[in-house]
mmCIF file of C-alpha atoms in Angstrom:
data_model
loop_
_atom_site.group_PDB
_atom_site.id
_atom_site.type_symbol
_atom_site.label_atom_id
_atom_site.label_comp_id
_atom_site.label_asym_id
_atom_site.label_seq_id
_atom_site.Cartn_x
_atom_site.Cartn_y
_atom_site.Cartn_z
ATOM 1 C CA GLN A 921 0.000 0.000 0.000
ATOM 2 C CA LEU A 922 2.821 2.409 0.856
ATOM 3 C CA ASN A 923 4.733 1.593 -2.348
ATOM 4 C CA MET A 924 1.575 2.197 -4.360
ATOM 5 C CA ALA A 925 1.048 5.542 -2.625
ATOM 6 C CA LYS A 926 4.664 6.571 -3.301
ATOM 7 C CA LYS A 927 4.105 6.029 -7.025
ATOM 8 C CA LYS A 928 0.867 8.007 -6.980
ATOM 9 C CA GLU A 929 1.463 10.841 -4.495
ATOM 10 C CA ALA A 930 4.086 13.376 -5.596
ATOM 11 C CA PHE A 931 5.019 14.470 -2.051
ATOM 12 C CA LEU A 932 5.943 10.881 -1.135
ATOM 13 C CA LYS A 933 8.153 10.142 -4.134
ATOM 14 C CA GLU A 934 11.300 11.738 -2.676
ATOM 15 C CA PHE A 935 11.037 9.930 0.646
ATOM 16 C CA LYS A 936 13.368 6.998 1.243
ATOM 17 C CA GLU A 937 13.029 3.883 3.372
ATOM 18 C CA GLY A 938 15.413 1.168 4.443
ATOM 19 C CA PRO A 939 14.869 -2.526 3.620
ATOM 20 C CA LEU A 940 12.138 -4.311 5.595
ATOM 21 C CA GLN A 941 14.253 -7.061 7.089
ATOM 22 C CA PHE A 942 12.057 -7.582 10.127
ATOM 23 C CA LYS A 943 8.746 -9.401 10.612
ATOM 24 C CA PRO A 944 5.426 -7.524 10.323
ATOM 25 C CA THR A 945 4.874 -5.382 13.414
ATOM 26 C CA TYR A 946 1.059 -5.430 13.513
ATOM 27 C CA LYS A 947 -1.352 -6.726 14.797
ATOM 28 C CA PHE A 948 -0.376 -8.564 17.992
ATOM 29 C CA ASP A 949 -2.266 -9.802 20.992
ATOM 30 C CA LEU A 950 -1.362 -7.578 23.911
ATOM 31 C CA TYR A 951 1.667 -8.585 25.998
ATOM 32 C CA SER A 952 2.670 -11.281 23.525
ATOM 33 C CA GLU A 953 4.468 -12.019 20.267
ATOM 34 C CA VAL A 954 1.390 -13.750 18.863
ATOM 35 C CA TYR A 955 -0.360 -12.235 15.849
ATOM 36 C CA ASP A 956 -4.038 -11.299 16.178
ATOM 37 C CA THR A 957 -6.168 -14.175 17.485
ATOM 38 C CA SER A 958 -9.340 -12.098 17.834
ATOM 39 C CA GLU A 959 -12.417 -12.735 15.719
ATOM 40 C CA LYS A 960 -11.125 -10.339 13.034
ATOM 41 C CA LYS A 961 -7.815 -12.232 12.730
ATOM 42 C CA ARG A 962 -6.130 -9.347 10.936
ATOM 43 C CA LYS A 963 -3.379 -10.245 8.511
ATOM 44 C CA PRO A 964 0.128 -9.331 9.792
ATOM 45 C CA ALA A 965 1.322 -6.088 8.210
ATOM 46 C CA TRP A 966 4.303 -3.741 8.166
ATOM 47 C CA THR A 967 2.190 -0.882 9.519
ATOM 48 C CA ASP A 968 4.973 0.932 11.386
ATOM 49 C CA ARG A 969 7.495 2.511 9.030
ATOM 50 C CA ILE A 970 10.219 5.140 8.997
ATOM 51 C CA LEU A 971 10.624 7.315 5.908
ATOM 52 C CA TRP A 972 13.031 10.216 5.478
ATOM 53 C CA LYS A 973 13.814 13.012 3.097
ATOM 54 C CA VAL A 974 16.661 15.520 3.186
ATOM 55 C CA LYS A 975 15.952 19.055 2.032
ATOM 56 C CA ASN A 976 19.266 20.655 1.127
ATOM 57 C CA LEU A 977 19.758 24.395 1.032
ATOM 58 C CA CYS A 978 21.399 24.148 -2.384
ATOM 59 C CA GLU A 979 18.161 22.747 -3.842
ATOM 60 C CA ASP A 980 16.225 25.962 -3.163
ATOM 61 C CA ALA A 981 19.116 28.225 -4.086
ATOM 62 C CA SER A 982 19.739 26.485 -7.411
ATOM 63 C CA LYS A 983 16.054 26.776 -8.300
ATOM 64 C CA GLU A 984 16.265 30.527 -7.730
ATOM 65 C CA GLY A 985 19.446 30.781 -9.811
ATOM 66 C CA GLU A 986 21.673 31.857 -6.939
ATOM 67 C CA PHE A 987 24.313 29.256 -7.749
ATOM 68 C CA PRO A 988 24.518 26.090 -9.861
ATOM 69 C CA GLU A 989 23.708 22.683 -8.483
ATOM 70 C CA GLU A 990 26.470 21.251 -6.344
ATOM 71 C CA GLU A 991 26.941 18.458 -3.873
ATOM 72 C CA ASN A 992 24.389 18.183 -1.111
ATOM 73 C CA LEU A 993 25.187 20.105 2.047
ATOM 74 C CA ILE A 994 23.586 17.379 4.150
ATOM 75 C CA SER A 995 23.771 13.623 3.650
ATOM 76 C CA VAL A 996 21.974 10.914 5.607
ATOM 77 C CA THR A 997 22.909 7.242 5.835
ATOM 78 C CA LEU A 998 20.657 4.652 7.456
ATOM 79 C CA ASN A 999 22.752 2.502 9.770
ATOM 80 C CA ASN A 1000 20.040 0.428 11.406
ATOM 81 C CA TYR A 1001 16.309 -0.207 10.774
ATOM 82 C CA VAL A 1002 14.768 -2.742 13.164
ATOM 83 C CA SER A 1003 11.676 -3.715 15.118
ATOM 84 C CA HIS A 1004 11.558 -4.486 18.849
ATOM 85 C CA MET A 1005 9.463 -7.570 19.395
ATOM 86 C CA SER A 1006 9.983 -7.725 23.167
ATOM 87 C CA TYR A 1007 7.629 -4.779 23.793
ATOM 88 C CA GLY A 1008 4.073 -5.953 24.424
ATOM 89 C CA ILE A 1009 1.992 -3.066 25.804
ATOM 90 C CA SER A 1010 0.476 -2.319 22.392
ATOM 91 C CA ASP A 1011 -0.875 -4.283 19.439
ATOM 92 C CA HIS A 1012 1.998 -2.708 17.460
ATOM 93 C CA LYS A 1013 5.698 -3.441 17.908
ATOM 94 C CA PRO A 1014 7.912 -0.326 17.904
ATOM 95 C CA VAL A 1015 10.294 0.331 15.027
ATOM 96 C CA THR A 1016 13.471 2.402 15.255
ATOM 97 C CA GLY A 1017 16.002 3.712 12.793
ATOM 98 C CA THR A 1018 19.556 4.859 13.479
ATOM 99 C CA PHE A 1019 21.014 7.381 11.059
ATOM 100 C CA LYS A 1020 24.397 8.914 10.345
ATOM 101 C CA LEU A 1021 24.119 12.612 9.517
ATOM 102 C CA GLU A 1022 26.952 14.462 7.766
ATOM 103 C CA MET A 1023 26.886 18.226 7.240
ATOM 104 C CA LYS A 1024 29.281 20.163 5.082
ATOM 105 C CA PRO A 1025 30.320 23.605 6.348
ATOM 106 C CA LEU A 1026 28.702 26.606 4.689
ATOM 107 C CA VAL A 1027 32.075 28.347 4.663
ATOM 108 C CA SER A 1028 35.297 26.802 3.394
ATOM 109 C CA ASP A 1029 37.630 28.737 5.711
ATOM 110 C CA PRO A 1030 37.253 29.108 9.484
ATOM 111 C CA LEU A 1031 36.456 32.541 10.904
ATOM 112 C CA VAL A 1032 39.080 32.062 13.610
ATOM 113 C CA MET A 1033 42.444 30.292 13.391
ATOM 114 C CA LEU A 1034 43.925 29.161 16.689
ATOM 115 C CA SER A 1035 46.767 27.017 17.976
ATOM 116 C CA HIS A 1036 48.487 26.044 21.199
ATOM 117 C CA GLU A 1037 51.920 27.524 21.937
ATOM 118 C CA GLY A 1038 54.816 25.416 23.142
ATOM 119 C CA ALA A 1039 54.540 22.227 25.179
ATOM 120 C CA TRP A 1040 51.412 21.939 27.302
ATOM 121 C CA SER A 1041 51.376 20.342 30.747
ATOM 122 C CA ALA A 1042 49.787 20.883 34.142
ATOM 123 C CA GLU A 1043 53.139 22.135 35.485
ATOM 124 C CA HIS A 1044 52.846 25.696 34.124
ATOM 125 C CA ASP A 1045 50.438 28.183 32.613
ATOM 126 C CA VAL A 1046 49.925 27.680 28.882
ATOM 127 C CA LEU A 1047 49.369 29.986 25.920
ATOM 128 C CA ILE A 1048 46.916 30.072 23.015
ATOM 129 C CA ARG A 1049 47.383 32.151 19.892
ATOM 130 C CA TYR A 1050 44.498 33.046 17.605
ATOM 131 C CA SER A 1051 43.598 35.345 14.741
ATOM 132 C CA ALA A 1052 40.237 36.196 13.179
ATOM 133 C CA VAL A 1053 39.132 37.302 9.729
ATOM 134 C CA PRO A 1054 38.564 41.096 9.517
ATOM 135 C CA GLU A 1055 34.767 40.857 9.313
ATOM 136 C CA PHE A 1056 34.436 38.508 12.303
ATOM 137 C CA PRO A 1057 31.887 39.901 14.857
ATOM 138 C CA SER A 1058 33.832 39.288 18.067
ATOM 139 C CA SER A 1059 32.345 39.735 21.531
ATOM 140 C CA ALA A 1060 33.617 40.116 25.087
ATOM 141 C CA TRP A 1061 31.676 36.924 25.822
ATOM 142 C CA ASP A 1062 33.653 34.804 23.339
ATOM 143 C CA TRP A 1063 35.751 32.034 24.853
ATOM 144 C CA ILE A 1064 38.263 29.380 23.859
ATOM 145 C CA GLY A 1065 37.695 25.920 25.243
ATOM 146 C CA LEU A 1066 40.010 22.958 25.732
ATOM 147 C CA PHE A 1067 38.321 19.774 24.512
ATOM 148 C CA GLN A 1068 39.221 16.132 24.192
ATOM 149 C CA VAL A 1069 39.430 15.168 20.522
ATOM 150 C CA THR A 1070 36.392 12.912 20.974
ATOM 151 C CA PHE A 1071 34.100 15.720 22.192
ATOM 152 C CA ARG A 1072 30.512 15.667 20.914
ATOM 153 C CA HIS A 1073 28.997 18.914 22.202
ATOM 154 C CA VAL A 1074 30.108 22.473 22.895
ATOM 155 C CA ASN A 1075 29.440 21.870 26.606
ATOM 156 C CA ASP A 1076 32.001 19.040 26.731
ATOM 157 C CA TYR A 1077 34.907 21.443 27.381
ATOM 158 C CA ILE A 1078 37.526 20.555 29.984
ATOM 159 C CA THR A 1079 38.205 24.214 30.740
ATOM 160 C CA TYR A 1080 38.037 27.539 28.927
ATOM 161 C CA ALA A 1081 39.529 31.029 28.755
ATOM 162 C CA TRP A 1082 37.732 34.292 28.023
ATOM 163 C CA VAL A 1083 39.258 35.904 24.961
ATOM 164 C CA GLU A 1084 39.264 39.380 26.544
ATOM 165 C CA ASP A 1085 39.691 38.766 30.277
ATOM 166 C CA ASP A 1086 42.538 36.276 29.759
ATOM 167 C CA GLU A 1087 44.283 38.106 26.933
ATOM 168 C CA ILE A 1088 47.965 38.869 27.544
ATOM 169 C CA SER A 1089 49.115 40.303 24.201
ATOM 170 C CA SER A 1090 47.672 41.622 20.981
ATOM 171 C CA ASN A 1091 48.785 42.958 17.609
ATOM 172 C CA LYS A 1092 47.210 43.442 14.205
ATOM 173 C CA ASP A 1093 47.911 39.851 13.182
ATOM 174 C CA SER A 1094 47.077 37.788 16.265
ATOM 175 C CA LYS A 1095 46.301 37.687 19.976
ATOM 176 C CA GLN A 1096 47.516 35.598 22.881
ATOM 177 C CA VAL A 1097 45.395 34.172 25.695
ATOM 178 C CA TYR A 1098 46.575 32.182 28.700
ATOM 179 C CA MET A 1099 45.134 29.240 30.610
ATOM 180 C CA SER A 1100 46.075 28.542 34.190
ATOM 181 C CA ALA A 1101 48.130 25.424 34.919
ATOM 182 C CA SER A 1102 45.594 24.452 37.574
ATOM 183 C CA GLU A 1103 42.977 23.984 34.835
ATOM 184 C CA ILE A 1104 45.070 21.694 32.628
ATOM 185 C CA PRO A 1105 44.218 17.962 33.032
ATOM 186 C CA ARG A 1106 47.034 16.097 34.747
ATOM 187 C CA MET A 1107 46.211 12.789 33.080
ATOM 188 C CA GLY A 1108 47.298 14.236 29.733
ATOM 189 C CA GLY A 1109 46.145 12.940 26.384
ATOM 190 C CA GLU A 1110 45.169 14.337 23.002
ATOM 191 C CA PHE A 1111 43.200 17.580 22.977
ATOM 192 C CA LEU A 1112 42.183 20.456 20.751
ATOM 193 C CA LEU A 1113 41.075 24.070 21.142
ATOM 194 C CA CYS A 1114 37.752 25.507 19.983
ATOM 195 C CA TYR A 1115 36.776 29.166 19.667
ATOM 196 C CA TYR A 1116 33.139 29.797 20.647
ATOM 197 C CA SER A 1117 31.431 32.912 19.263
ATOM 198 C CA ASN A 1118 28.724 34.363 21.490
ATOM 199 C CA ASN A 1119 27.258 36.423 18.650
ATOM 200 C CA LEU A 1120 27.046 33.455 16.274
ATOM 201 C CA GLN A 1121 26.201 30.950 19.029
ATOM 202 C CA SER A 1122 28.551 28.352 17.577
ATOM 203 C CA ILE A 1123 32.125 27.124 17.329
ATOM 204 C CA VAL A 1124 33.871 29.104 14.586
ATOM 205 C CA GLY A 1125 37.429 27.768 14.832
ATOM 206 C CA ILE A 1126 39.095 24.484 15.805
ATOM 207 C CA SER A 1127 42.818 23.874 16.272
ATOM 208 C CA GLU A 1128 44.810 20.866 15.157
ATOM 209 C CA PRO A 1129 44.956 18.099 17.813
ATOM 210 C CA PHE A 1130 47.911 18.250 20.206
ATOM 211 C CA GLN A 1131 49.302 16.381 23.207
ATOM 212 C CA VAL A 1132 49.146 17.513 26.832
#
């Protein structure tokens, strides 16, 4: 029925679905894995489905002639599409999908370039050098965070320094900021630095990984 509708209904044609490699998820007797034994004895069906569609910014822009078609800014890969037969509180079995989402940056060059200076350890204060593009809208509330290379969210910082309060030198090309030795993790490891822009509410620069 769904495949028939996808051929007929224009708004469904661009939606994708993973392979149905699980048993029908409807209709079950409650609290069991037994298909409908009521008087109606409904035929098992794949009633619960997950469809997806990615709307890329370049699609709209290319239609308006702003720039030619190019690679999608967002790509989605289905990693896992399964049912969960152990749940029995409904006559349906739940279905879940796990996706990998990749987003290409809207700008090719970072707004802020930053790097660590010298050898970093918890034995002494450390220095960060950074520079920003001329049009960058900096703020007194911007900060530079120290992150493990495996960080997943902007709030995963180990410590941070305010770009203005902790600044120790400045010239037309770059600025220096310090971090206190007491804030540097003693266990060491591989880390990187991220510049967070308060005005843009996002990370706008990431350093190369380095050892502490």
